[in-house]
XYZ file of C-alpha atoms in Angstrom:
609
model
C 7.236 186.499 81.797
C 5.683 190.063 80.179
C 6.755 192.765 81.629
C 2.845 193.593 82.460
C 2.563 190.534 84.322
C 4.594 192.204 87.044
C 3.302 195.630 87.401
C 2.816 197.269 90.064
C -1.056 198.237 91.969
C -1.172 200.928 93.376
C -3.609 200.076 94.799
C -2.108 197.744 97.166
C 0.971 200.097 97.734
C -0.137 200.725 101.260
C -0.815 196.731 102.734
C 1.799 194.843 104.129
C 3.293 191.683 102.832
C 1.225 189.628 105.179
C -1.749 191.226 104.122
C -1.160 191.256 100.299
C -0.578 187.270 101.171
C -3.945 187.399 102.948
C -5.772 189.031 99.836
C -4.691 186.451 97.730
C -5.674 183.207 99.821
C -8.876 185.037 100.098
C -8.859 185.261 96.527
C -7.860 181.636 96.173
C -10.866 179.971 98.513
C -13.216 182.682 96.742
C -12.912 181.218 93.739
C -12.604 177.735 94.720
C -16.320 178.271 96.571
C -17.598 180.809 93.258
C -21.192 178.969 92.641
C -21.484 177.577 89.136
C -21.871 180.496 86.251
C -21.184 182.918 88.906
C -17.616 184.350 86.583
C -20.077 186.444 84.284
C -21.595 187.920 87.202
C -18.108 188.718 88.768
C -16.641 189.972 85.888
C -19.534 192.325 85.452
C -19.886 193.941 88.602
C -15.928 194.291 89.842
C -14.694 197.592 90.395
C -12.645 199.197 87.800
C -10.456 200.456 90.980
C -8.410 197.244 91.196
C -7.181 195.011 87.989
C -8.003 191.381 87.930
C -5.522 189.274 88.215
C -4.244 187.972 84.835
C -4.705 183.745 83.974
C -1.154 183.452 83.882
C -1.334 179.528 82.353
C -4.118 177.598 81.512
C -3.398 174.346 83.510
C -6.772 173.940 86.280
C -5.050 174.414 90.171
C -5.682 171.836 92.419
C -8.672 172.732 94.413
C -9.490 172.315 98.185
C -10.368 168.669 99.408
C -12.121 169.770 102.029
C -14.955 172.831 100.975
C -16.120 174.723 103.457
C -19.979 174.378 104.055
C -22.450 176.878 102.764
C -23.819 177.278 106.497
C -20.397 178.603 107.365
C -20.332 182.463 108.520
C -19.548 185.255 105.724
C -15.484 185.930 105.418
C -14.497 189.029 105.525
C -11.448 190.537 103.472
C -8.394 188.999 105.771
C -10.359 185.781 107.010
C -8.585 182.977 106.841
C -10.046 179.509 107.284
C -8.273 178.076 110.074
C -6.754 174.413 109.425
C -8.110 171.572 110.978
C -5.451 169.825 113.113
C -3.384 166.667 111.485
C -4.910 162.965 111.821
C -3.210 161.207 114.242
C -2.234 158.413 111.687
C 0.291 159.169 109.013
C -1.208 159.516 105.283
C -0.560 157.144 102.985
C 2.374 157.384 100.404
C 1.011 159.531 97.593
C 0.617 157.889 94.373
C -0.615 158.945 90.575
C -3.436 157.082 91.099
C -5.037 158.850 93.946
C -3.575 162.301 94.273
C -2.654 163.830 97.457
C -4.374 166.441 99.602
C -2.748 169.662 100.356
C -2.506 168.746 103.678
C -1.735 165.123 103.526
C 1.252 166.213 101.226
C 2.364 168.557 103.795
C 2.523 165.670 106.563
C 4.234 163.561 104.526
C 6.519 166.222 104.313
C 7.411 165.907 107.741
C 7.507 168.913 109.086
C 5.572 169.651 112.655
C 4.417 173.233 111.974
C 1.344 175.467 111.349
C 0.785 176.108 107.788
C 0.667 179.553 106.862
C -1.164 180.817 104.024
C 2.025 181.258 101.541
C 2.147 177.142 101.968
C -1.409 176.324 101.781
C -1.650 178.452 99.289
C 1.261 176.742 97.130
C -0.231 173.304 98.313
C -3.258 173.812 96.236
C -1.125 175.009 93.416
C -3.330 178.443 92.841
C -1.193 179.850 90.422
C -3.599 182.829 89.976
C -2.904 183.800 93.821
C 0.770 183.382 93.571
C 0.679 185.477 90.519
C -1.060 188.335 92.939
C 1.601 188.201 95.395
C 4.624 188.070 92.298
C 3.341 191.055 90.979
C 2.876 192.801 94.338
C 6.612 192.142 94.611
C 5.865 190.194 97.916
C 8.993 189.856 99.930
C 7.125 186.775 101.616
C 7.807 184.979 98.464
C 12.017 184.789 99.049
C 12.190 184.884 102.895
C 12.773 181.360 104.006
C 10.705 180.054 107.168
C 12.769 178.260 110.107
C 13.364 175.332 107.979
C 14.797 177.357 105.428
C 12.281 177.100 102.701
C 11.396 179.717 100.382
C 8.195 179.315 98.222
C 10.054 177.419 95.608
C 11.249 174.349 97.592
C 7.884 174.028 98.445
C 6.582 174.536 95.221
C 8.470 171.921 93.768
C 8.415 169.687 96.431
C 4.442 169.520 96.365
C 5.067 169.509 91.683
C 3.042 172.135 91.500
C 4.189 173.254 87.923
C 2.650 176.518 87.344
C 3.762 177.624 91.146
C 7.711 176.568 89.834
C 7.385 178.541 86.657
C 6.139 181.774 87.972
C 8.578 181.740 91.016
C 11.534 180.756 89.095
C 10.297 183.326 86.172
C 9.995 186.080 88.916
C 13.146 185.317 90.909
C 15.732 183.251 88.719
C 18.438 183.661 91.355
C 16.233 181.187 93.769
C 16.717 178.509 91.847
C 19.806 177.383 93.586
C 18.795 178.792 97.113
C 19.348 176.032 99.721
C 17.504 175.074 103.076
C 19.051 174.801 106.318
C 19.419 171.143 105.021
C 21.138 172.180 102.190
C 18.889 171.191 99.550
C 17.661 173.291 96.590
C 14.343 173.079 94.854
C 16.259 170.093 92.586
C 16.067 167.390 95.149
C 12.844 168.266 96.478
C 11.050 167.993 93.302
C 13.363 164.672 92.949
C 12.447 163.119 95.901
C 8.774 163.229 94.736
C 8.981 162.043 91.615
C 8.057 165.418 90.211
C 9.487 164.937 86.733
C 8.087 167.958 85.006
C 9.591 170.543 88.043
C 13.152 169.047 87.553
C 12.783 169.882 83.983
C 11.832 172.935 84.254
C 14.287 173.498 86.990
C 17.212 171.852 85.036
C 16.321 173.901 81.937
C 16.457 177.406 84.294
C 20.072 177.198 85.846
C 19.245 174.201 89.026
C 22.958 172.695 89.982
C 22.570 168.855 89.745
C 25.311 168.712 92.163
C 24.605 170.511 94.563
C 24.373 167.874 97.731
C 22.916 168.766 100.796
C 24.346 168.424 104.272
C 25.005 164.351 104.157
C 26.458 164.733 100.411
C 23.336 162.897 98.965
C 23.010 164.851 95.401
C 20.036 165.037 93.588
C 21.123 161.829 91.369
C 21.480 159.743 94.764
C 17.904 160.812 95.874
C 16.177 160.688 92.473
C 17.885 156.921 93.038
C 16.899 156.126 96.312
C 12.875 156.953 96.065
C 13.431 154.789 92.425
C 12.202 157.599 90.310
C 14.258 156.901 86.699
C 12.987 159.283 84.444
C 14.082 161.905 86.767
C 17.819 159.776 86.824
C 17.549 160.016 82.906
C 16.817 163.720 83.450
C 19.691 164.650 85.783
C 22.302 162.281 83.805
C 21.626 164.314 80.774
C 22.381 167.914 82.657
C 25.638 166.816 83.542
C 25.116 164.588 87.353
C 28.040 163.330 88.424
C 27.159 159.873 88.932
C 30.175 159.133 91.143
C 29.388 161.666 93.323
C 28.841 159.494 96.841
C 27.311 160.604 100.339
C 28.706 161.124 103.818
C 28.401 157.160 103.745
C 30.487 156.790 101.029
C 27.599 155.100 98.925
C 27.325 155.998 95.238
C 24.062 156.384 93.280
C 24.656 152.538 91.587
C 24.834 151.754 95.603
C 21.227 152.663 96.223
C 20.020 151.171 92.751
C 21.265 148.121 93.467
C 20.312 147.834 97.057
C 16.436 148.006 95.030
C 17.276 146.173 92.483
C 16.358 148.445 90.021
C 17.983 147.218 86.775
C 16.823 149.817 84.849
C 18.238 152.382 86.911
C 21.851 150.026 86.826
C 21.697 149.931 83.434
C 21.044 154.095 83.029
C 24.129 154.618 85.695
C 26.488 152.307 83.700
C 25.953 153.765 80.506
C 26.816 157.177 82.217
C 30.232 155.792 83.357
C 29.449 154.459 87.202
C 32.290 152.916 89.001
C 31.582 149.344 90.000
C 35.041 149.919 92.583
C 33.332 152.515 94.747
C 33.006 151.368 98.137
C 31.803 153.253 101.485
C 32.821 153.315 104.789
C 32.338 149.300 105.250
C 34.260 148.771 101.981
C 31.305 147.430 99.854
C 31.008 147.586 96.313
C 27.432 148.237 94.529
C 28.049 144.246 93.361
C 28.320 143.311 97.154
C 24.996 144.964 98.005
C 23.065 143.618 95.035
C 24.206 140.239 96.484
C 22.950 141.427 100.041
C 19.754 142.391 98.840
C 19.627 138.845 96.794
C 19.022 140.837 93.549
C 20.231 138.125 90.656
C 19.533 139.918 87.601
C 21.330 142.762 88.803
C 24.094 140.596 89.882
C 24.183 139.302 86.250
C 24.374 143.006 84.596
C 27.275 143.790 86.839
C 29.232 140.750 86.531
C 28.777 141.082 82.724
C 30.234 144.961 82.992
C 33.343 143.384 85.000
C 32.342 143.544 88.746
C 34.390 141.943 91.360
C 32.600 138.374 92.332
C 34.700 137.759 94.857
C 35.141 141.517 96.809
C 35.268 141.479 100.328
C 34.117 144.439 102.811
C 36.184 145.765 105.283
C 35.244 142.971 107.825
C 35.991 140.655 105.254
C 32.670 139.030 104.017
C 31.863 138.351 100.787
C 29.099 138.695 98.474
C 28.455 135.019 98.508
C 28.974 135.255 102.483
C 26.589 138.160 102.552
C 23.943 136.176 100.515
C 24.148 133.311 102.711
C 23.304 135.137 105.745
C 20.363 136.674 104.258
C 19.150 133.376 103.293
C 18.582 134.159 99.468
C 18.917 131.327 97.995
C 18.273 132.244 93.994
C 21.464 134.720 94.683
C 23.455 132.153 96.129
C 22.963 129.272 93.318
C 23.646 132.459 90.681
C 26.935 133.423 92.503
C 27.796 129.822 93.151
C 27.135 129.476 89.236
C 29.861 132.261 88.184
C 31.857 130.564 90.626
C 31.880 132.725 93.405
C 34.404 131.160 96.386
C 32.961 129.342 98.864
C 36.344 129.251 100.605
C 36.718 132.537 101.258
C 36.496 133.918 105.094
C 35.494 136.811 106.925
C 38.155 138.364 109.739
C 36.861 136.157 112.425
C 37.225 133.477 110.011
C 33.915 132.286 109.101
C 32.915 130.702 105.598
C 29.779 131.348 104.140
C 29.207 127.747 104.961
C 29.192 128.907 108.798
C 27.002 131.852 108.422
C 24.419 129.490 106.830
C 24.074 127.280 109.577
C 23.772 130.448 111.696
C 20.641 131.728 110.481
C 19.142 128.443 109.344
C 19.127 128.100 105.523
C 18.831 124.567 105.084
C 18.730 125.012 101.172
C 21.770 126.925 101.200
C 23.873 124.394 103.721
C 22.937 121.592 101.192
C 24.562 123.947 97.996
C 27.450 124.861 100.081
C 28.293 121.465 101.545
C 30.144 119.492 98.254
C 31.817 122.812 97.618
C 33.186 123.733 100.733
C 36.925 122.525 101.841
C 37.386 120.643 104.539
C 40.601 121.814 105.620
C 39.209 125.379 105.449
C 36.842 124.124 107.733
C 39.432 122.786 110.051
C 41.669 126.033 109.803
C 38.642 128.306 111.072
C 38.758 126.638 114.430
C 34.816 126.182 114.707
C 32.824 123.278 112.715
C 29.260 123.678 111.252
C 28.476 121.692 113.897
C 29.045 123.454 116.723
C 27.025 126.606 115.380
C 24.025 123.791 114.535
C 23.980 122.984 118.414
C 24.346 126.114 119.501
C 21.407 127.108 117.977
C 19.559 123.857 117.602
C 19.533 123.183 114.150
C 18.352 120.129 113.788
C 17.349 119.757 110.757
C 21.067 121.170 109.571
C 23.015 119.131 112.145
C 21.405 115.721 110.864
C 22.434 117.209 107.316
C 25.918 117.715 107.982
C 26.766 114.505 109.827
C 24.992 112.817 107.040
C 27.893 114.452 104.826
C 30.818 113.054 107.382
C 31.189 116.344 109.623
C 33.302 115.180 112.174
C 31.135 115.380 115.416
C 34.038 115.390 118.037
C 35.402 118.837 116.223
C 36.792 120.861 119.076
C 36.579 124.631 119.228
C 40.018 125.855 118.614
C 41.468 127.574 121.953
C 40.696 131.197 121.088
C 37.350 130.150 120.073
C 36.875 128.277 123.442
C 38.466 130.960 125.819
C 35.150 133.003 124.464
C 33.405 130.759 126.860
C 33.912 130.516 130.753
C 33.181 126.942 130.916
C 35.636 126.590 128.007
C 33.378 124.446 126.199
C 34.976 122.945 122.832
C 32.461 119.751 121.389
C 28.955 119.982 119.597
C 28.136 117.757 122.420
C 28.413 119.727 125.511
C 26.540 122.828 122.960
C 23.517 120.275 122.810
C 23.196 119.417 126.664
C 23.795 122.921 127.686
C 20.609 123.821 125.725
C 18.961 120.981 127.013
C 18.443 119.306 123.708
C 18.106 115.534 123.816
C 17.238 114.659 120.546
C 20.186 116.571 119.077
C 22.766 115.168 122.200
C 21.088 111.749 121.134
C 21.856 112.037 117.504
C 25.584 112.973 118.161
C 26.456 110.148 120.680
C 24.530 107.404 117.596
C 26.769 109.180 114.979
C 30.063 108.462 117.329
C 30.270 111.741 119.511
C 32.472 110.948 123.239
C 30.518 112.272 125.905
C 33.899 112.799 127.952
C 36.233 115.400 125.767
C 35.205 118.670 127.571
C 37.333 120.487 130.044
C 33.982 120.656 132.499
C 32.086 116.956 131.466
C 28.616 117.558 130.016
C 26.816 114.657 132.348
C 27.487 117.003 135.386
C 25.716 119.767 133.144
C 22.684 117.295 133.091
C 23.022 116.367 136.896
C 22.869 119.260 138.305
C 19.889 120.741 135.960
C 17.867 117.592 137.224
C 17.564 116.089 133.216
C 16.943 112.313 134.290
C 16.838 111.449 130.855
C 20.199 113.277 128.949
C 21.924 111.716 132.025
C 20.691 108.539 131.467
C 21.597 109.111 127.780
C 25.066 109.956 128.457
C 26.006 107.109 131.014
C 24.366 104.688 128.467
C 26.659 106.197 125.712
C 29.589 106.160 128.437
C 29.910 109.326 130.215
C 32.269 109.254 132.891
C 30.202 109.155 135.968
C 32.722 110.202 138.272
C 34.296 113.036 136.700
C 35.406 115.954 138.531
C 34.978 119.825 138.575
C 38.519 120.982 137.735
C 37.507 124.604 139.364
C 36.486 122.767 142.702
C 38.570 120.145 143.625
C 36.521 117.303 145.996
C 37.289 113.950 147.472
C 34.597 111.803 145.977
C 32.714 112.401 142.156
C 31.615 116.071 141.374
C 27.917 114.470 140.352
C 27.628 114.248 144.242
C 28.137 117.482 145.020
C 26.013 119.000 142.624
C 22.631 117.472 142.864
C 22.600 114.825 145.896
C 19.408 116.124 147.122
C 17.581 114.522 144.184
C 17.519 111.161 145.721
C 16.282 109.797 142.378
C 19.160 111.328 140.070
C 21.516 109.870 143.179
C 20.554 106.602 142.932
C 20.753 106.929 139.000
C 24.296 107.673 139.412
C 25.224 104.981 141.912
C 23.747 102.324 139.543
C 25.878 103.102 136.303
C 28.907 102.800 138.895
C 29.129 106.058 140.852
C 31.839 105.572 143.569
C 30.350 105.840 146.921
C 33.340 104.717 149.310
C 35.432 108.172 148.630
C 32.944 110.018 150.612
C 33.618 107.989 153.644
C 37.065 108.502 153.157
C 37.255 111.503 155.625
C 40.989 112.213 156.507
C 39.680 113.795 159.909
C 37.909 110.675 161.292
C 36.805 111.072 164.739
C 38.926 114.324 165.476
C 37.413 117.612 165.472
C 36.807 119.314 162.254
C 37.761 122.538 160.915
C 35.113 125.171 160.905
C 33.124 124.545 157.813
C 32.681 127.727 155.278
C 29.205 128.071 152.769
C 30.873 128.404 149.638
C 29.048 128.912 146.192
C 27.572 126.267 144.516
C 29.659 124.360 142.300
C 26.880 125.325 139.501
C 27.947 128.619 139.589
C 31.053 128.330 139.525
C 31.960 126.288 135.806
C 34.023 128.733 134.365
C 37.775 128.135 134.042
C 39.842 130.948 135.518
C 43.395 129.530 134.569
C 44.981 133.080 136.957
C 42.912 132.087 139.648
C 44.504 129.825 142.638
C 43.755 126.351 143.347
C 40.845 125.954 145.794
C 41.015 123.571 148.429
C 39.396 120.040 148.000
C 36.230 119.824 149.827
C 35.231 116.869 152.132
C 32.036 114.882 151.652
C 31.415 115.388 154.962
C 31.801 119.307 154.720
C 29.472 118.804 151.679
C 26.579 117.199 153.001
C 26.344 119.042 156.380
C 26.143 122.345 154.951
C 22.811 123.879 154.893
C 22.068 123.167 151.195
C 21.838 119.512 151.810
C 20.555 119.790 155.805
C 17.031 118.522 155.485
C 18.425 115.373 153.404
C 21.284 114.492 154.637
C 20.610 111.037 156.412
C 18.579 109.631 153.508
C 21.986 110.540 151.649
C 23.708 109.032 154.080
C 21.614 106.040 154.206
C 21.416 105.833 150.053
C 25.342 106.046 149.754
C 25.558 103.259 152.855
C 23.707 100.644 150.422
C 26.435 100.846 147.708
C 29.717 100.549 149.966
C 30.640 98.045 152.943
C 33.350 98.416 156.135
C 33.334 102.023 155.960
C 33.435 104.362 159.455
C 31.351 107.499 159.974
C 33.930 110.449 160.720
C 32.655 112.666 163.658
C 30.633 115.222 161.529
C 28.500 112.981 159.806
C 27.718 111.346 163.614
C 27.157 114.706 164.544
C 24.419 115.236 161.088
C 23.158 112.137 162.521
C 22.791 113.145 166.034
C 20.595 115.986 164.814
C 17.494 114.340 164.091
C 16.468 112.252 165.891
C 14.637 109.901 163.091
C 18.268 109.493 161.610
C 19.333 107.091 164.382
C 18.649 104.213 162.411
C 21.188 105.440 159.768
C 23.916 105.263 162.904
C 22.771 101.833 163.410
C 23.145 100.849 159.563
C 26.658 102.056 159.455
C 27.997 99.951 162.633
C 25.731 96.863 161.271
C 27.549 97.228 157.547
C 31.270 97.406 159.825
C 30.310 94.630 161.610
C 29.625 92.523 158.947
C 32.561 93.387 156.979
């Protein structure tokens, strides 16, 4: 810059800073407003007193969106339009196409702050202002504001061009001046894809490694907003492109998590590492795997990336792929022969994972290539994670392909449970689904290999029709609650009040006699206790001592069952002979007076027996 670009006006010598900085804005919306033809008429009648600002480059500035009105009132010399207050919706992402306002590029800046008249100023990228204020020697122009920004960072990060080149002209040592984020001009003008400021920037002393307070460089952001030509840029002025963040993620990280192969091509030509991993232990090839990206998997594996690397919690990239459900990835990996066989820490195959998140197409690739015994060694099935989380569709799949549908949870995998479930079976009836119980019990499943059996799941929810399922396929109709020991079938105890389901259960062979077995008789009982419901209480707590067995009679005279006791009575009476009523079920009886005829059904069925 001439040296008589910078003199100094004497004129000015006695204003501030703030208002020299007020002059010029006032000089910037003047001639944005100057009617048409009006410059001859200027130039002719301006004082002599006070030089014109020189046109320092020819480039037009940017010019106000938003013009005032020619009603408005006259300005005078410090007047400063004030700024209307942000929309309440965010502006859109700025593109070539439709260039930014100065005031929607300073929301999508981010900041929550007035704009003074330095920034607005530098927002509309009047050159001719700034270019007052440089020659002025305006301290303004190098004091940063509470973010830390001097008039460079925002010059560059709005590309105003003309701004950058008489700032960093005027005060070279700014170049490298860092926010209280710890970013220089470099990455700001990165960021936005301002290709000609990093040029100039580059050219004029900017540090391309110079990361800010997460370690991101200029390199990593120029990658992670996708902006190449800037990558070119900052690869040729010496980047280091193994440079990674805080995260321990590399530039080729973020290019492949977009999939960018031009950018992956630019970084491996400079020398990128394809063994970098961050904190989670993931390679670049991992995450273009995550992000299903094939033809950057392709590049990679053709410079010599790991197929098979795991991440610290031992997935793969295959794994990874399969949980994301992208399925062009997969059958690219599975073509390069990726290993299907290969498990996380908590031992789950890709296969597994599948199932999880429902990617039929990918089950059906992985089946024929999975092992068996690897199946068998991770303790869980496919089928188990298919009724979990009613899969159908996938369950029908994989018993079609021989999945073995009385696979038990290994222990550890069970003890994550408190009922200590451990078949596909009991997965289906807890969830309530009968089409998927029904299509286990056709393909072979045994309704009675659970520690707590699934028909009392079904009995005490009230599902007539999965119990009816499961005593037609053989479910054990008096099985017992290991966690509450009784005297007659646990299927009593847990739903007798529905006289329907009751009478279900005595049909398919319920036995009826062992609640008349009463070892009390017609002595006096011990003082009966409410206890929980034996609903909420299947969960196996092997530290936990044995509870006492519980009498019928303690059962059904407890006020859970009050109100129906004699028509339980009198149901259970029609499916035993020569029993005797011990002294608390006469005393049930005795209560209610429209249960006598139950008393006289019981010594009618002794007599006759």
């Amino acid at each position: 810059m001439a040296v008589s670009d910078l003199e100094d006006y004497d004129v000015y010598s006695h204003l501030s800073d703030e208002e020299l900085l007020q002059i010029a804005v006032e000089r910037s919306l003047a001639d944005i407003h100057r009617p048409p033809g009006s410059d001859q008429i200027t130039s002719s009648s301006s004082s002599s007193s006070a030089p014109a600002a020189p046109a320092v480059l020819a480039t037009p500035t940017q010019t106000n969106p938003n013009p005032r009105q020619r009603h408005d009132p006259p300005r005078n010399l410090y007047y400063v339009p004030p700024l209307q207050p942000p929309p309440s919706d965010p502006p859109e992402v700025p593109n070539c196409a439709n260039p930014p306002t100065a005031l929607s590029q300073f929301l999508y800046k981010g900041f929550k702050r007035e704009v003074s008249p330095l920034q607005a100023l530098i927002m509309n990228g009047d050159a001719e202002a700034l270019m007052d204020l440089v020659r002025c020697r305006s301290s303004s122009l190098t004091d940063p504001d509470d973010e830390g920004w001097i008039a460079l960072h925002e010059a560059a990060f709005y590309g105003q061009i003309q701004c950058v080149q008489i700032l960093v002209r005027a005060h070279p040592d700014s170049v490298n001046k860092c926010n209280l984020k710890n970013q220089t001009a470099l990455p700001l003008a990165a960021e936005r894809g301002n290709v000609s400021c990093v040029d100039f920037l580059l050219k004029h002393g900017a540090d391309p490694n110079i990361a800010n307070k997460d370690q991101e460089t200029p390199l990593f952001t120029a990658c992670q907003h996708l902006k190449v030509a800037i990558v070119d840029l900052l690869l040729k002025s010496g980047a280091q492109v193994n440079r990674c963040c805080s995260q321990g993620l590399s530039a080729l990280h973020e290019a492949c998590r977009h999939g960018c192969l031009e950018l992956c091509r630019l970084l491996l030509e400079a020398g990128a590492s394809l063994q970098t991993k961050n904190i989670y232990g993931i390679q670049p090839f991992f995450t273009a795997a995550q992000h299903g990206h094939v033809d950057v998997i392709h590049l990679l594996v053709k410079n010599g990336a790991d197929i098979n690397g795991q991440a610290g919690d031992g997935a793969s990239p295959l794994y990874e792929a399969c949980k994301n459900g992208h399925v062009s990835a997969v059958e690219a990996l599975l073509s390069l022969r990726a290993d299907t066989n290969r498990s996380t820490k908590s031992g789950l195959l890709p296969l597994h994972v599948a199932v999880q998140n429902n990617h039929i197409r990918i089950v059906s690739l992985l089946i024929p290539v999975t092992s068996s015994v690897r199946v068998q060694r991770s303790g869980i099935s496919p089928l188990h994670i298919a009724a979990e989380r009613n899969r159908d569709d996938i369950m029908e799949l994989l018993i079609k392909s021989g999945f073995n549908v009385n696979a038990k949870l290994s222990e550890d995998r069970s003890m994550m449970y408190e009922d200590r479930r451990s078949t596909p079976l009991y997965f289906s009836i807890y969830n309530g689904n009968l089409e998927a119980a029904e299509m286990l019990l056709e393909a072979g499943a045994d309704p009675n290999l659970d520690i707590f059996n699934p028909l009392l799941i079904a009995v005490r929810l009230g599902w007539m029709d999965m119990t009816m399922l499961l005593l037609r396929y053989g479910a054990d109709v008096n099985a017992q609650i290991s966690t509450q020991p009784s005297s007659f079938p646990s299927a009593f105890l847990l739903n007798m009040e529905c006289l329907p389901m009751l009478k279900l259960l005595l049909d398919h062979g319920c036995d009826a006699r062992p609640c008349f077995d009463c070892p009390y008789g017609h002595k006096p009982h011990p003082t009966a206790t409410e206890s929980r419901r034996p609903s909420e209480n299947m969960q196996l707590n092997r530290h936990e001592p044995a509870r006492r067995q519980i009498q019928f009679c303690e059962a059904v005279s407890s006020t859970s069952f009050y109100r129906v006791t004699g028509p339980i009575i009198s149901m259970l009476l029609d499916y035993v002979s020569h029993v005797r009523l011990c002294s608390r079920l006469l005393e049930v009886l005795d209560s209610h007076s429209g249960w006598a005829p139950i008393k006289l059904k019981a010594r009618k069925e002794q007599k006759q027996h």
